[in-house]
Amino acid sequence: MSVKEAVLQVQDLSVERRGRLAVEGVSFALAAESDTALVGPNGAGKSTLVAALLGLLPHASGRVELLGQPLGANGFLPRSVRAQIAYVPQNLVIQGLIPVSVAEFVGFGFDLPGPRLPWRSGKQRMEAVFIALERTHTCDLRNRLLTELSGGQLKRVLLAFCLVRPRRLLVLDEAQAGLDVHSNEHFQQQLLELRRQEGWTVLQVSHDLEMVRRSSDQVLCLNRKLRGSGSPEATLSEERLGELYGLNMVSQHHQTHG
Amino acid sequence: MQRALLGGMLTGALGGVLGSFAVLRQLSFFSDALGHSSLLGITLGILLGVNPTLVLIPFAVIFALLVSQLVERSALPTDALLNIVYSSSLAIAILALSRVETYRGGIQQLLFGDILGISRLDVIVIAAFLAASVIYLGLSMRAQVLLTLNQDLAGAMGVRTRWHGLAFVILLAVVVAISIKAVGVLLISAFVVIPACAGRLLSRSFPVYVMISSGIGGGCALLGLLFSGLAKLPSGPSVVMVQFLGFLLAMLISNQIHSNASET
């Protein structure tokens, strides 16, 4: 894959967390408009890797390039690049008290990083919010507080947050966490449609290997080091899963999914 | 008296503005610890023979930054750490103050506030910080809300989380320091916490929440000071009593709104 085509390029990346090397010597690239799944057992360093790629954690060594721009040691990226990246965290609402309506929240996704006068680009912003809510079928939720939403509704609102301005890269950290089977199916279907329409490049941390098999173009198997990468067929073989998760996990997986 | 009313109202509004963020970021106890520890700053000023107010602002900022670092790095629970810090500094301050002849009679004013002791310069400083807080928080509203919601989401969306976190702690420390004279060491956290909690009960939008909290803070301070002047009671506790009544009223209104909504 040439550098020009890659939305994200990672070279020999190592990341420390709580004094130990949580991610070691990882290299990979994400082609434009591809869907990549990052899989691995709990504690494998998946969320640490995602945090480092977004500039939330410092790198011990290595290099990360997002949309052709190197990620600074302190997580710095130019505003224009940052605005093209969206992130869906595992758990959004930490503060159960916060009075932020759905429309307000999606509007914050439209704004560029940095100071903003409250009245600037108000009309354009409102229109973008309305379109994003309509496309994610969340218009009826616009006046609800984030704290009043179910897990599935919150994930759809997060998609509206990503959709409210043009993005190139979408990073999702276990987006299916806390969702029931039906809500997860609905969310994944909506994500797939929007990815195709918008030309998003997606990097998704997931434990749902069936979903990964169905929808991903590329799989990265992580357990501190990158243990394998490639197509789902090649990387999610019984042998590879055995190496990655341990034999118990593989037999459990077969019992669950037949 | 007019100066006292104006100063008190501005202090109340300032507490409401910063409190609306502090409460959601679980910094209520931090502001309480900061207030109690401020007595140590005042004591330092007295012992050094310098105007205590001038010592208090840098003391509060340095103290807040040190405590933030301590909380960030320690494995101990935050509330336990804050308790150790504030009770120790309060004890040291009271022991030191009891040895200073000229301040024996002044401890009550320091503990419970003396709004009549507020100078013209104090009012100007409080007004300047209210304006600075409104401008800073208004311009960085997106950053502040995202930061309050989820630190990782904020960072991924380009918010300089560490910078804004530090800026807020410094602002909170300065506000606590400049409000001590009017409110007193023991009740300062009420100015930060009660109007914000009452405002939260009455709001369904973030900017509205900040404005209502600020309005409740300013309004309760004005009513409390008038009550304090008429009844010849200490200013700090009088304002906090009015704030408490305001909070009860907000609870009643909120419950009424919720029961009406569930009926329709």
Coordinates of C-alpha atoms in Angstrom, one line a residue, chain B residues 12-224:
Chain B
G12 CA -22.4 34.5 44.2
A13 CA -22.7 34.7 40.4
L14 CA -19.0 33.8 40.0
G15 CA -19.5 30.8 42.3
G16 CA -22.5 29.7 40.3
V17 CA -20.6 29.9 36.9
L18 CA -17.6 27.9 38.1
G19 CA -19.7 25.7 40.3
S20 CA -21.8 24.5 37.3
F21 CA -18.6 22.9 35.9
A22 CA -17.0 22.0 39.2
V23 CA -20.0 20.0 40.4
L24 CA -20.2 17.9 37.2
R25 CA -16.5 17.3 37.2
Q26 CA -16.8 16.0 40.8
L27 CA -14.7 18.9 42.1
S28 CA -17.2 19.9 44.9
F29 CA -15.0 18.4 47.7
F30 CA -11.9 19.9 46.0
S31 CA -13.4 23.4 46.3
D32 CA -14.2 22.7 50.0
A33 CA -10.7 21.5 50.7
L34 CA -9.3 24.5 48.9
G35 CA -11.5 26.8 51.0
H36 CA -10.5 25.3 54.3
S37 CA -6.8 25.3 53.3
S38 CA -6.9 28.9 52.4
L39 CA -6.8 29.7 56.0
L40 CA -3.2 28.6 55.9
G41 CA -2.5 31.1 53.1
I42 CA -4.1 33.9 55.2
T43 CA -2.0 32.8 58.2
L44 CA 1.2 32.9 56.1
G45 CA 0.3 36.5 55.1
I46 CA -0.3 37.5 58.7
L47 CA 3.0 35.9 59.9
L48 CA 4.9 37.5 57.0
G49 CA 3.3 40.9 57.7
V50 CA 1.9 41.1 54.2
N51 CA -1.7 41.8 53.2
P52 CA -3.3 38.3 53.5
T53 CA -5.4 38.8 50.3
L54 CA -2.2 39.3 48.3
V55 CA -0.7 36.1 49.6
L56 CA -3.9 34.1 49.3
I57 CA -4.2 34.1 45.5
P58 CA -0.8 32.7 44.7
F59 CA -1.1 30.3 47.7
A60 CA -4.4 29.0 46.5
V61 CA -3.2 28.5 42.9
I62 CA 0.0 26.7 44.0
F63 CA -1.9 24.7 46.6
A64 CA -4.5 23.6 44.0
L65 CA -1.9 22.6 41.5
L66 CA 0.1 20.6 44.0
V67 CA -3.1 18.8 45.3
S68 CA -4.2 18.0 41.7
Q69 CA -0.8 16.4 41.0
L70 CA -1.0 14.5 44.3
V71 CA -4.5 13.2 43.5
E72 CA -3.5 12.3 39.9
R73 CA -0.4 10.3 41.1
S74 CA -1.7 8.7 44.3
A75 CA -3.5 5.3 44.4
L76 CA -5.4 6.5 47.5
P77 CA -9.1 7.6 47.1
T78 CA -9.4 11.3 46.2
D79 CA -11.8 12.2 49.0
A80 CA -9.5 10.6 51.7
L81 CA -6.5 12.5 50.3
L82 CA -8.3 15.8 50.2
N83 CA -9.5 15.2 53.7
I84 CA -5.9 14.7 54.9
V85 CA -4.7 17.8 53.1
Y86 CA -7.4 20.2 54.2
S87 CA -7.8 19.1 57.8
S88 CA -4.0 19.2 58.3
S89 CA -3.6 22.7 56.8
L90 CA -6.7 24.0 58.7
A91 CA -5.2 22.7 62.0
I92 CA -1.8 24.3 61.3
A93 CA -3.4 27.6 60.4
I94 CA -5.6 27.7 63.5
L95 CA -2.7 26.8 65.8
A96 CA -0.6 29.5 64.2
L97 CA -3.3 32.1 64.3
S98 CA -4.0 31.5 67.9
R99 CA -0.4 32.6 68.7
V100 CA -0.9 35.9 66.8
E101 CA -2.3 38.4 69.3
T102 CA -3.9 40.8 66.8
Y103 CA -5.8 38.1 65.0
R104 CA -7.5 36.3 67.9
G105 CA -10.6 38.3 67.5
G106 CA -10.5 38.0 63.7
I107 CA -10.8 34.3 63.4
Q108 CA -14.6 34.3 63.3
Q109 CA -14.5 36.8 60.4
L110 CA -12.1 34.5 58.5
L111 CA -14.2 31.4 59.2
F112 CA -17.7 32.9 58.4
G113 CA -16.9 35.9 56.2
D114 CA -17.4 39.6 56.6
I115 CA -19.0 41.2 53.6
L116 CA -18.8 44.7 55.1
G117 CA -15.0 44.3 55.1
I118 CA -15.0 44.1 51.3
S119 CA -13.1 47.0 49.6
R120 CA -13.6 48.8 46.3
L121 CA -10.6 47.0 45.0
D122 CA -12.0 43.6 46.0
V123 CA -15.2 44.4 44.1
I124 CA -13.2 45.4 41.0
V125 CA -11.1 42.2 41.2
I126 CA -14.2 40.0 41.6
A127 CA -15.9 41.7 38.7
A128 CA -12.8 41.2 36.5
F129 CA -12.6 37.5 37.4
L130 CA -16.3 37.1 36.7
A131 CA -15.8 38.7 33.2
A132 CA -12.7 36.6 32.6
S133 CA -14.5 33.4 33.6
V134 CA -17.5 34.1 31.4
I135 CA -15.3 34.9 28.4
Y136 CA -13.0 31.9 28.9
L137 CA -15.8 29.4 29.5
G138 CA -18.0 30.9 26.8
L139 CA -15.3 30.7 24.1
S140 CA -14.3 27.2 25.1
M141 CA -17.8 25.9 25.8
R142 CA -17.3 22.9 23.3
A143 CA -14.0 22.0 25.0
Q144 CA -15.5 22.3 28.5
V145 CA -18.6 20.2 27.8
L146 CA -16.7 17.5 25.9
L147 CA -14.1 17.4 28.7
T148 CA -16.9 17.1 31.3
L149 CA -18.6 14.3 29.3
N150 CA -15.6 12.2 28.5
Q151 CA -11.9 13.1 28.6
D152 CA -10.9 10.7 25.8
L153 CA -13.6 11.9 23.5
A154 CA -12.5 15.5 24.2
G155 CA -8.9 14.7 23.5
A156 CA -9.7 12.8 20.3
M157 CA -11.7 15.8 19.1
G158 CA -8.8 18.1 19.5
V159 CA -9.4 19.5 23.0
R160 CA -6.2 20.2 24.9
T161 CA -7.5 18.3 27.9
R162 CA -4.5 18.9 30.2
W163 CA -4.4 22.6 29.5
H164 CA -8.1 23.1 30.0
G165 CA -8.1 21.0 33.1
L166 CA -5.3 23.0 34.7
A167 CA -6.8 26.3 33.6
F168 CA -10.1 25.4 35.3
V169 CA -8.4 24.3 38.5
I170 CA -6.4 27.6 38.6
L171 CA -9.6 29.6 37.9
L172 CA -11.4 27.8 40.7
A173 CA -8.5 28.4 43.1
V174 CA -8.4 32.1 42.4
V175 CA -12.2 32.4 42.7
V176 CA -12.1 30.6 46.1
A177 CA -9.3 32.9 47.2
I178 CA -11.0 36.2 46.3
S179 CA -14.3 35.0 47.7
I180 CA -13.0 34.1 51.1
K181 CA -13.3 37.6 52.6
A182 CA -17.0 37.8 51.8
V183 CA -18.0 34.2 52.4
G184 CA -15.5 32.8 55.0
V185 CA -13.3 29.7 54.9
L186 CA -15.9 27.3 56.2
L187 CA -18.8 28.1 53.8
I188 CA -17.0 28.9 50.5
S189 CA -17.8 25.5 48.9
A190 CA -21.5 26.2 49.4
F191 CA -21.1 29.1 47.0
V192 CA -19.7 26.7 44.4
V193 CA -21.9 23.7 45.0
I194 CA -25.5 24.8 46.0
P195 CA -26.4 27.2 43.2
A196 CA -25.0 24.7 40.6
C197 CA -27.0 21.8 42.0
A198 CA -30.2 24.0 42.1
G199 CA -29.5 25.2 38.5
R200 CA -29.0 21.6 37.3
L201 CA -32.5 20.6 38.7
L202 CA -34.0 23.4 36.6
S203 CA -32.1 23.0 33.3
R204 CA -32.3 20.9 30.1
S205 CA -29.5 22.7 28.2
F206 CA -25.9 23.4 29.1
P207 CA -25.7 27.2 28.5
V208 CA -29.1 27.6 30.3
Y209 CA -27.7 25.5 33.2
V210 CA -24.7 27.8 33.6
M211 CA -26.9 31.0 33.4
I212 CA -29.4 29.7 35.9
S213 CA -26.7 28.6 38.3
S214 CA -25.1 32.0 38.0
G215 CA -28.4 33.8 38.5
I216 CA -29.3 31.7 41.6
G217 CA -25.8 32.3 43.0
G218 CA -26.0 36.1 42.5
G219 CA -29.7 36.3 43.6
C220 CA -29.3 34.2 46.8
A221 CA -26.2 36.3 47.7
L222 CA -28.1 39.5 47.4
L223 CA -31.1 38.2 49.4
G224 CA -28.8 36.6 52.0

